[in-house]
Short mmCIF file of C-alpha atoms and ligand atoms in Angstrom, two decimals:
data_model
loop_
_atom_site.label_atom_id
_atom_site.label_comp_id
_atom_site.label_asym_id
_atom_site.label_seq_id
_atom_site.Cartn_x
_atom_site.Cartn_y
_atom_site.Cartn_z
CA MET A 121 8.10 -8.98 34.35
CA THR A 122 6.14 -5.83 34.99
CA TYR A 123 3.90 -4.39 32.32
CA LYS A 124 5.32 -1.10 31.10
CA GLY A 125 2.56 -0.02 28.72
CA LYS A 126 2.12 0.32 25.00
CA LEU A 127 5.02 1.03 22.65
CA VAL A 128 5.00 2.05 18.98
CA LEU A 129 7.76 0.43 16.94
CA ALA A 130 8.97 1.76 13.57
CA TYR A 131 8.61 -1.42 11.55
CA SER A 132 10.26 -2.11 8.19
CA GLY A 133 9.24 -5.74 7.92
CA GLY A 134 12.87 -6.89 7.92
CA LEU A 135 14.44 -9.39 10.29
CA ASP A 136 15.73 -6.84 12.84
CA THR A 137 12.47 -5.05 13.47
CA SER A 138 10.55 -8.34 13.43
CA VAL A 139 12.82 -9.80 16.10
CA ALA A 140 12.40 -6.55 18.01
CA ILE A 141 8.71 -7.33 18.55
CA PRO A 142 9.07 -10.37 20.87
CA TRP A 143 12.19 -8.81 22.40
CA LEU A 144 10.30 -5.65 23.38
CA LYS A 145 7.41 -7.77 24.66
CA GLU A 146 9.91 -9.53 26.92
CA GLN A 147 10.86 -6.10 28.29
CA GLY A 148 7.23 -5.61 29.33
CA TYR A 149 5.71 -3.66 26.41
CA GLU A 150 2.64 -4.22 24.34
CA VAL A 151 3.99 -3.64 20.81
CA ILE A 152 2.14 -1.72 18.11
CA THR A 153 3.99 -1.41 14.80
CA PHE A 154 4.08 1.55 12.45
CA THR A 155 5.27 1.20 8.86
CA ALA A 156 5.76 4.26 6.67
CA ASP A 157 5.52 4.12 2.91
CA VAL A 158 7.96 6.78 1.72
CA GLY A 159 8.34 5.32 -1.76
CA GLN A 160 10.49 2.29 -0.96
CA PRO A 161 9.55 -1.04 -2.54
CA ILE A 162 7.29 -2.67 0.04
CA ASP A 163 4.55 -5.27 0.20
CA LEU A 164 2.16 -3.37 2.47
CA GLU A 165 -0.26 -6.18 3.26
CA GLY A 166 2.54 -8.73 3.70
CA THR A 167 4.34 -6.37 6.09
CA LYS A 168 1.22 -5.88 8.17
CA ALA A 169 0.62 -9.63 8.36
CA LYS A 170 4.24 -10.24 9.33
CA ALA A 171 4.03 -7.71 12.17
CA ILE A 172 0.99 -9.44 13.62
CA LYS A 173 2.54 -12.87 13.14
CA SER A 174 5.65 -11.65 14.99
CA GLY A 175 3.52 -10.67 17.96
CA ALA A 176 2.36 -7.08 17.44
CA SER A 177 -1.07 -6.29 18.89
CA LYS A 178 -1.79 -3.85 16.07
CA ALA A 179 -0.02 -2.87 12.85
CA TYR A 180 -0.32 0.56 11.24
CA ILE A 181 0.71 1.21 7.65
CA ALA A 182 0.65 4.76 6.33
CA ASP A 183 1.27 6.16 2.87
CA LEU A 184 3.42 9.16 3.76
CA ARG A 185 4.78 9.86 0.29
CA GLU A 186 2.94 13.12 -0.19
CA GLU A 187 3.75 14.44 3.26
CA PHE A 188 7.37 13.37 2.78
CA VAL A 189 7.60 15.40 -0.41
CA GLU A 190 5.60 18.45 0.67
CA GLU A 191 7.03 18.90 4.16
CA PHE A 192 10.54 17.51 3.94
CA VAL A 193 11.87 17.00 0.41
CA TRP A 194 10.59 20.32 -0.91
CA ARG A 195 12.02 22.27 2.03
CA SER A 196 15.32 20.58 1.47
CA LEU A 197 15.20 21.32 -2.26
CA LYS A 198 14.49 25.00 -1.62
CA ALA A 199 17.61 24.92 0.56
CA ASN A 200 19.60 23.01 -2.13
CA ALA A 201 20.59 20.88 0.83
CA MET A 202 23.50 18.53 0.23
CA TYR A 203 25.51 17.31 3.20
CA GLN A 204 29.21 18.03 2.67
CA GLY A 205 28.16 19.45 -0.67
CA THR A 206 27.44 15.98 -2.03
CA TYR A 207 24.73 13.91 -0.29
CA PRO A 208 21.11 15.00 -0.99
CA LEU A 209 20.04 13.71 2.45
CA ASN A 210 17.50 11.21 1.09
CA SER A 211 17.72 8.95 4.14
CA ALA A 212 18.16 11.76 6.64
CA LEU A 213 14.99 13.54 5.48
CA SER A 214 12.71 10.57 6.14
CA ARG A 215 13.70 10.26 9.81
CA PRO A 216 11.98 13.36 11.23
CA LEU A 217 8.86 12.36 9.28
CA ILE A 218 8.89 8.85 10.73
CA ALA A 219 9.65 10.17 14.22
CA SER A 220 6.71 12.58 14.03
CA HIS A 221 4.32 9.76 13.10
CA LEU A 222 5.64 7.45 15.81
CA VAL A 223 4.95 10.19 18.34
CA LYS A 224 1.51 10.89 16.86
CA VAL A 225 0.44 7.23 16.96
CA ALA A 226 1.89 6.89 20.47
CA GLU A 227 -0.20 9.85 21.64
CA GLU A 228 -3.36 8.51 19.98
CA GLU A 229 -2.81 5.04 21.42
CA GLY A 230 -1.84 6.25 24.88
CA ALA A 231 1.58 4.61 24.48
CA VAL A 232 4.45 5.46 26.80
CA ALA A 233 7.28 4.68 24.39
CA ILE A 234 8.41 4.45 20.80
CA ALA A 235 11.15 2.25 19.36
CA HIS A 236 13.33 2.05 16.25
CA GLY A 237 15.59 -0.58 14.71
CA CYS A 238 18.68 1.61 14.22
CA THR A 239 22.11 0.47 15.27
CA GLY A 240 24.43 2.40 17.57
CA LYS A 241 26.83 3.45 14.80
CA GLY A 242 24.73 5.64 12.55
CA GLN A 243 22.95 8.94 12.70
CA ASP A 244 19.48 7.49 12.14
CA GLN A 245 19.22 6.67 15.85
CA VAL A 246 20.17 10.24 16.69
CA ARG A 247 17.69 11.73 14.22
CA ILE A 248 14.75 9.65 15.39
CA GLU A 249 15.44 10.16 19.07
CA VAL A 250 16.21 13.89 18.91
CA CYS A 251 13.22 14.57 16.62
CA ALA A 252 10.85 12.49 18.78
CA LYS A 253 11.93 14.32 21.94
CA ALA A 254 11.50 17.66 20.20
CA LEU A 255 7.87 16.76 19.55
CA ASN A 256 7.19 15.03 22.85
CA PRO A 257 9.85 15.58 25.52
CA ASP A 258 8.34 12.89 27.77
CA ILE A 259 8.33 10.01 25.30
CA VAL A 260 10.61 7.06 26.12
CA VAL A 261 12.68 5.83 23.17
CA GLU A 262 13.79 2.19 22.99
CA ALA A 263 16.47 0.96 20.58
CA PRO A 264 16.37 -2.86 20.69
CA VAL A 265 18.93 -3.48 17.92
CA ARG A 266 21.39 -1.23 19.74
CA ASP A 267 20.72 -2.90 23.07
CA TRP A 268 20.29 -6.62 22.51
CA HIS A 269 23.91 -7.49 21.59
CA PHE A 270 22.89 -10.49 19.45
CA SER A 271 25.33 -11.90 16.94
CA ARG A 272 23.74 -12.67 13.56
CA ASP A 273 23.44 -16.36 14.48
CA GLU A 274 21.95 -15.60 17.87
CA GLU A 275 19.43 -13.29 16.24
CA ILE A 276 18.35 -16.00 13.79
CA GLU A 277 18.11 -18.56 16.59
CA TYR A 278 15.98 -16.13 18.60
CA ALA A 279 13.79 -15.48 15.55
CA GLU A 280 13.24 -19.22 14.98
CA LYS A 281 12.36 -19.71 18.63
CA HIS A 282 9.68 -16.99 18.34
CA GLY A 283 8.23 -18.17 15.04
CA ILE A 284 9.52 -15.24 13.01
CA PRO A 285 9.96 -16.04 9.33
CA ILE A 286 13.63 -15.98 8.30
CA PRO A 287 14.11 -14.56 4.79
CA VAL A 288 14.77 -17.49 2.44
CA THR A 289 16.24 -15.43 -0.36
CA LYS A 290 19.95 -14.76 -0.09
CA SER A 291 20.14 -11.45 1.70
CA SER A 292 21.71 -8.50 -0.08
CA PRO A 293 25.37 -7.89 0.77
CA TYR A 294 24.46 -4.23 1.31
CA SER A 295 22.51 -2.21 3.83
CA ILE A 296 19.93 -0.32 1.79
CA ASP A 297 17.64 2.54 2.66
CA GLU A 298 15.35 3.72 -0.08
CA ASN A 299 12.67 6.32 -0.66
CA LEU A 300 11.42 8.73 -3.31
CA TRP A 301 14.38 11.07 -2.91
CA GLY A 302 16.99 8.36 -3.42
CA ARG A 303 18.67 5.18 -2.35
CA SER A 304 21.50 4.78 0.17
CA ILE A 305 23.83 1.82 -0.17
CA GLU A 306 26.29 0.81 2.54
CA CYS A 307 28.37 -2.12 3.80
CA GLY A 308 29.78 -5.19 2.09
CA ILE A 309 32.57 -4.57 -0.37
CA LEU A 310 31.84 -0.82 -0.25
CA GLU A 311 33.58 -0.67 3.13
CA ASP A 312 36.87 -0.68 1.21
CA PRO A 313 37.09 2.79 -0.37
CA TRP A 314 39.49 1.48 -3.01
CA GLU A 315 36.89 -0.93 -4.39
CA GLU A 316 34.71 0.47 -7.14
CA ALA A 317 31.01 0.07 -6.34
CA PRO A 318 29.85 -3.05 -8.22
CA SER A 319 26.92 -2.81 -10.60
CA ASP A 320 24.71 -4.94 -8.33
CA ALA A 321 24.74 -2.11 -5.79
CA PHE A 322 22.56 0.05 -8.04
CA LYS A 323 18.91 -0.14 -8.90
CA MET A 324 17.63 3.32 -9.82
CA THR A 325 20.43 4.27 -12.21
CA VAL A 326 22.33 2.66 -15.06
CA ASP A 327 26.07 2.96 -15.36
CA PRO A 328 26.67 6.17 -17.38
CA TRP A 329 28.81 4.05 -19.68
CA ASP A 330 25.74 1.98 -20.60
CA ALA A 331 23.38 4.96 -20.83
CA PRO A 332 21.90 5.82 -24.25
CA ASP A 333 24.17 7.65 -26.70
CA GLU A 334 21.39 10.16 -27.36
CA PRO A 335 20.80 12.96 -24.83
CA VAL A 336 17.33 13.65 -23.41
CA THR A 337 16.41 17.27 -22.81
CA ILE A 338 13.67 18.03 -20.29
CA GLU A 339 12.00 21.23 -19.10
CA ILE A 340 11.24 21.66 -15.42
CA GLY A 341 8.78 24.38 -14.45
CA PHE A 342 9.25 26.02 -11.03
CA GLU A 343 6.80 28.10 -9.02
CA LYS A 344 8.20 29.92 -5.96
CA GLY A 345 11.12 27.53 -5.72
CA LEU A 346 9.16 24.32 -6.21
CA PRO A 347 8.92 22.15 -9.31
CA VAL A 348 5.36 22.08 -10.61
CA SER A 349 5.63 20.76 -14.16
CA LEU A 350 7.67 18.50 -16.36
CA ASN A 351 7.89 19.23 -20.09
CA GLY A 352 5.01 21.68 -19.71
CA LYS A 353 2.72 19.16 -18.00
CA PRO A 354 1.61 20.12 -14.47
CA MET A 355 2.38 17.34 -12.00
CA SER A 356 2.08 16.57 -8.31
CA GLY A 357 5.31 16.42 -6.35
CA VAL A 358 5.27 12.66 -5.90
CA ALA A 359 4.53 11.97 -9.58
CA LEU A 360 7.14 14.46 -10.76
CA ILE A 361 9.89 12.95 -8.62
CA GLU A 362 8.93 9.42 -9.65
CA MET A 363 9.05 10.33 -13.31
CA LEU A 364 12.35 12.20 -13.00
CA ASN A 365 13.88 9.26 -11.14
CA GLN A 366 13.07 7.13 -14.15
CA ILE A 367 14.16 9.51 -16.89
CA ALA A 368 17.35 10.67 -15.18
CA GLY A 369 18.14 7.18 -13.86
CA LYS A 370 18.04 5.83 -17.41
CA ALA A 371 20.61 8.46 -18.41
CA GLY A 372 22.88 7.35 -15.55
CA VAL A 373 22.37 10.59 -13.61
CA GLY A 374 22.64 10.73 -9.82
CA ARG A 375 25.26 8.21 -8.75
CA ILE A 376 27.22 9.48 -5.76
CA ASP A 377 30.21 7.84 -4.13
CA MET A 378 31.70 9.65 -1.16
CA ILE A 379 33.57 9.48 2.08
CA GLU A 380 31.17 10.97 4.58
CA ASP A 381 31.87 12.36 8.04
CA ARG A 382 29.42 10.71 10.36
CA LEU A 383 27.95 12.46 13.34
CA VAL A 384 29.26 9.66 15.54
CA GLY A 385 32.83 10.61 14.78
CA PHE A 386 34.19 8.38 12.06
CA LYS A 387 34.38 8.50 8.30
CA SER A 388 32.37 6.08 6.24
CA ARG A 389 32.17 5.27 2.56
CA GLU A 390 28.68 5.93 1.28
CA VAL A 391 27.15 5.25 -2.08
CA TYR A 392 23.91 6.84 -3.19
CA GLU A 393 21.76 7.01 -6.27
CA CYS A 394 19.48 10.02 -6.40
CA PRO A 395 18.63 10.71 -10.06
CA GLY A 396 15.61 12.94 -9.44
CA ALA A 397 17.19 14.79 -6.53
CA VAL A 398 20.43 15.57 -8.35
CA THR A 399 18.53 16.81 -11.41
CA LEU A 400 16.13 18.97 -9.41
CA ILE A 401 18.73 20.49 -7.11
CA GLY A 402 20.91 21.42 -10.11
CA ALA A 403 17.97 22.99 -11.93
CA HIS A 404 16.73 24.84 -8.84
CA LYS A 405 20.15 26.21 -8.03
CA ALA A 406 20.52 27.47 -11.59
CA LEU A 407 17.14 29.21 -11.53
CA GLU A 408 18.17 30.98 -8.34
CA THR A 409 21.19 32.44 -10.12
CA LEU A 410 18.81 33.99 -12.64
CA THR A 411 16.29 35.36 -10.15
CA LEU A 412 18.07 36.21 -6.88
CA PRO A 413 20.32 39.24 -6.28
CA LYS A 414 24.01 38.59 -5.66
CA GLU A 415 23.94 39.38 -1.93
CA VAL A 416 20.90 37.19 -1.27
CA LEU A 417 22.48 34.33 -3.21
CA LYS A 418 25.67 34.64 -1.25
CA ALA A 419 23.96 34.65 2.15
CA LYS A 420 21.70 31.79 1.10
CA ARG A 421 24.58 29.60 -0.09
CA GLU A 422 26.19 29.97 3.34
CA LEU A 423 22.97 29.05 5.14
CA GLU A 424 22.47 26.06 2.85
CA VAL A 425 25.57 24.44 4.30
CA LYS A 426 24.19 24.88 7.81
CA TYR A 427 20.78 23.64 6.72
CA ALA A 428 22.23 20.39 5.40
CA GLU A 429 24.20 19.88 8.60
CA LEU A 430 21.15 20.49 10.78
CA THR A 431 19.20 17.94 8.74
CA TYR A 432 22.01 15.39 8.81
CA GLU A 433 22.58 15.82 12.52
CA GLY A 434 19.00 15.36 13.69
CA TYR A 435 18.11 19.03 14.26
CA TRP A 436 15.17 19.12 11.83
CA PHE A 437 12.75 20.27 14.51
CA SER A 438 14.94 23.03 15.93
CA PRO A 439 14.62 26.79 16.32
CA LEU A 440 17.57 27.46 14.02
CA LYS A 441 16.21 25.25 11.25
CA ASP A 442 12.80 26.97 11.55
CA ALA A 443 14.43 30.39 11.29
CA ILE A 444 16.44 29.40 8.21
CA ASP A 445 13.25 28.01 6.65
CA ALA A 446 11.62 31.42 7.09
CA PHE A 447 14.58 33.11 5.38
CA ILE A 448 14.53 30.59 2.55
CA ASP A 449 10.77 30.90 2.00
CA LYS A 450 11.19 34.66 1.64
CA THR A 451 13.89 34.20 -0.99
CA GLN A 452 11.82 31.68 -2.97
CA GLU A 453 8.98 34.12 -3.68
CA VAL A 454 10.66 35.06 -6.95
CA VAL A 455 12.20 31.71 -7.91
CA SER A 456 9.77 30.86 -10.71
CA GLY A 457 10.46 29.92 -14.30
CA VAL A 458 11.49 27.07 -16.55
CA VAL A 459 14.83 25.28 -16.58
CA LYS A 460 16.00 23.20 -19.51
CA VAL A 461 18.20 20.27 -18.48
CA ARG A 462 20.10 17.91 -20.72
CA LEU A 463 20.45 14.40 -19.30
CA PHE A 464 23.32 12.57 -20.89
CA LYS A 465 25.62 9.79 -19.71
CA GLY A 466 25.61 10.58 -16.01
CA GLN A 467 25.29 14.34 -16.32
CA ALA A 468 22.33 16.62 -15.71
CA MET A 469 23.45 19.79 -17.41
CA VAL A 470 21.43 22.99 -17.30
CA VAL A 471 21.38 24.23 -20.88
CA GLY A 472 18.82 27.02 -20.70
CA MET A 473 16.43 28.88 -18.44
CA LYS A 474 13.83 31.64 -18.42
CA SER A 475 11.85 33.42 -15.75
CA PRO A 476 9.30 36.25 -15.53
CA ASN A 477 11.44 37.44 -12.60
CA ALA A 478 14.80 37.20 -14.36
CA LEU A 479 17.29 39.78 -13.13
CA TYR A 480 19.37 39.09 -16.21
CA ARG A 481 18.91 41.89 -18.71
CA GLU A 482 20.09 41.35 -22.21
CA ASP A 483 20.16 45.09 -22.91
CA LEU A 484 22.70 45.46 -20.09
CA ALA A 485 24.71 42.32 -20.81
CA THR A 486 24.94 42.49 -24.58
CA TYR A 487 28.11 43.35 -26.46
CA SER A 488 26.23 43.92 -29.66
CA HIS A 489 23.85 46.64 -30.68
CA GLY A 490 21.02 47.54 -28.34
CA ASP A 491 23.54 47.93 -25.52
CA LYS A 492 21.98 50.10 -22.77
CA PHE A 493 24.89 49.92 -20.39
CA ASP A 494 26.37 53.36 -19.69
CA HIS A 495 30.04 52.88 -20.59
CA LYS A 496 30.96 56.40 -19.46
CA SER A 497 29.89 55.70 -15.87
CA ALA A 498 32.47 52.88 -15.79
CA VAL A 499 35.26 55.50 -15.76
CA GLY A 500 34.20 57.16 -12.50
CA PHE A 501 33.38 53.80 -10.97
CA ILE A 502 36.88 52.44 -11.64
CA THR A 503 38.49 55.57 -10.14
CA VAL A 504 36.59 55.10 -6.88
CA TRP A 505 36.83 51.28 -6.82
CA GLY A 506 40.59 51.36 -7.38
CA LEU A 507 41.31 54.24 -5.02
CA PRO A 508 42.44 52.17 -2.00
CA ILE A 509 44.81 50.12 -4.15
CA LYS A 510 46.25 53.21 -5.81
CA THR A 511 46.78 54.86 -2.42
CA TRP A 512 48.59 51.77 -1.09
CA SER A 513 50.85 51.71 -4.10
CA GLN A 514 51.70 55.39 -3.76
CA MET A 515 52.63 54.81 -0.13
CA HIS A 516 54.56 51.51 -0.44
CA GLY A 517 56.00 51.55 -3.90
CA LYS A 518 54.73 50.41 -7.22
CA LYS A 519 53.41 46.85 -7.55
CA SER A 520 55.20 46.47 -10.91
CA ASP A 521 58.58 46.98 -9.21
CA GLN A 522 57.75 44.31 -6.63
CA VAL A 523 56.65 41.88 -9.33
CA SER A 524 59.87 42.43 -11.32
CA LYS A 525 61.88 41.75 -8.17
CA ALA A 526 59.91 38.63 -7.36
CA ILE A 527 60.47 37.07 -10.76
CA GLY A 528 64.13 37.99 -10.73
CA MET A 529 64.09 40.62 -13.45
CA GLU A 530 65.99 43.04 -11.29
N1 LIG B 119 24.81 7.77 5.65
C1 LIG B 119 23.46 8.11 5.32
C2 LIG B 119 22.84 8.93 6.40
O1 LIG B 119 23.21 8.86 7.51
C3 LIG B 119 22.64 6.93 4.92
C4 LIG B 119 22.04 6.08 5.96
C5 LIG B 119 21.36 4.93 5.34
N2 LIG B 119 20.83 4.00 6.24
C6 LIG B 119 20.90 2.66 6.05
N3 LIG B 119 20.29 1.92 6.91
N4 LIG B 119 21.55 2.13 5.07
O2 LIG B 119 21.94 9.67 6.15
#
């Protein structure tokens, strides 16, 4: 076996990425692991020890929660990004972050390659590989889990042979990916779209049915498109999301159950719980309706669809995504204010909002006294606005005659 050089492996501490260590060593690499804390439940010291025990020469652990929020989650929130209008991209957003750190550690360590534990059926492999190559076109990317073709039993046998601890607790029937922005739940019984997701699939949210009978109303303060306070109290991004996950989760907000079109060509049933994300995106979107002009809103809503697709499909570090970010940042300059949201039995309902930049003007909108709207100018406006329709009717006959004919009155 020839020595290939150092490799940096994205390490979760689970069986797959632990088995990947001796496997990659057999391919000729010295393996350094990198574990990112993005808000998932993780025993940091235990994970580090397990990496070394499994044969890694060095194990990095990094708390990336703040960077995750500031550079990825907040951009996505400003874009109201939801893939297929439904999935807040919680898993997808962490991949470019992880890829960027794998590349960074590889460069610092003089490594020739990086590796991940993704399978060949999902988009996580695509995201990590495309993002890594965008940042370092020369880096080699290894995907042991995609390449080793082990059955579950063979994998366990291989693990035992290499002294890798096999989890003693009964493993979850689901494939879970979790971070601050939400939790993705796949596999097991969920693979049958007719089966309702069982309660053991959820951890961040209660069933709306079991949520308290009393609503909770919260106030989220936004500054240039980003949430900066909760109920009047200034908060860091990480703390604010953590707190919202709790409050909204308790009210049963943020459960998502969808059929998703995967990048690799097939449909899959995906279940998510994203209490904080769903609440914040709803509030942010509402505040935009108060502060952005109609034409900007319309153009932005179209770009938001593209933005979510780019994120889902691994194009986070791409020229188009950068250009849309610049557009979005420009729009967010005026998106400041406070949004009042009522959390109740699975719903996050916006029930009020105010902004120093509100384009809503009560003196124009009101039907009661104080009305400043010039009613007389409506007359001329309607004449001009209706002119093309009137001309068509004069040319081709009256619409009312056609309607009478259509409904058989003639
Ligand atoms: N379908 C989602 C996505 O592609 C979730 C992926 C979750 N990953 C997992 N290992 N369960 O973004």
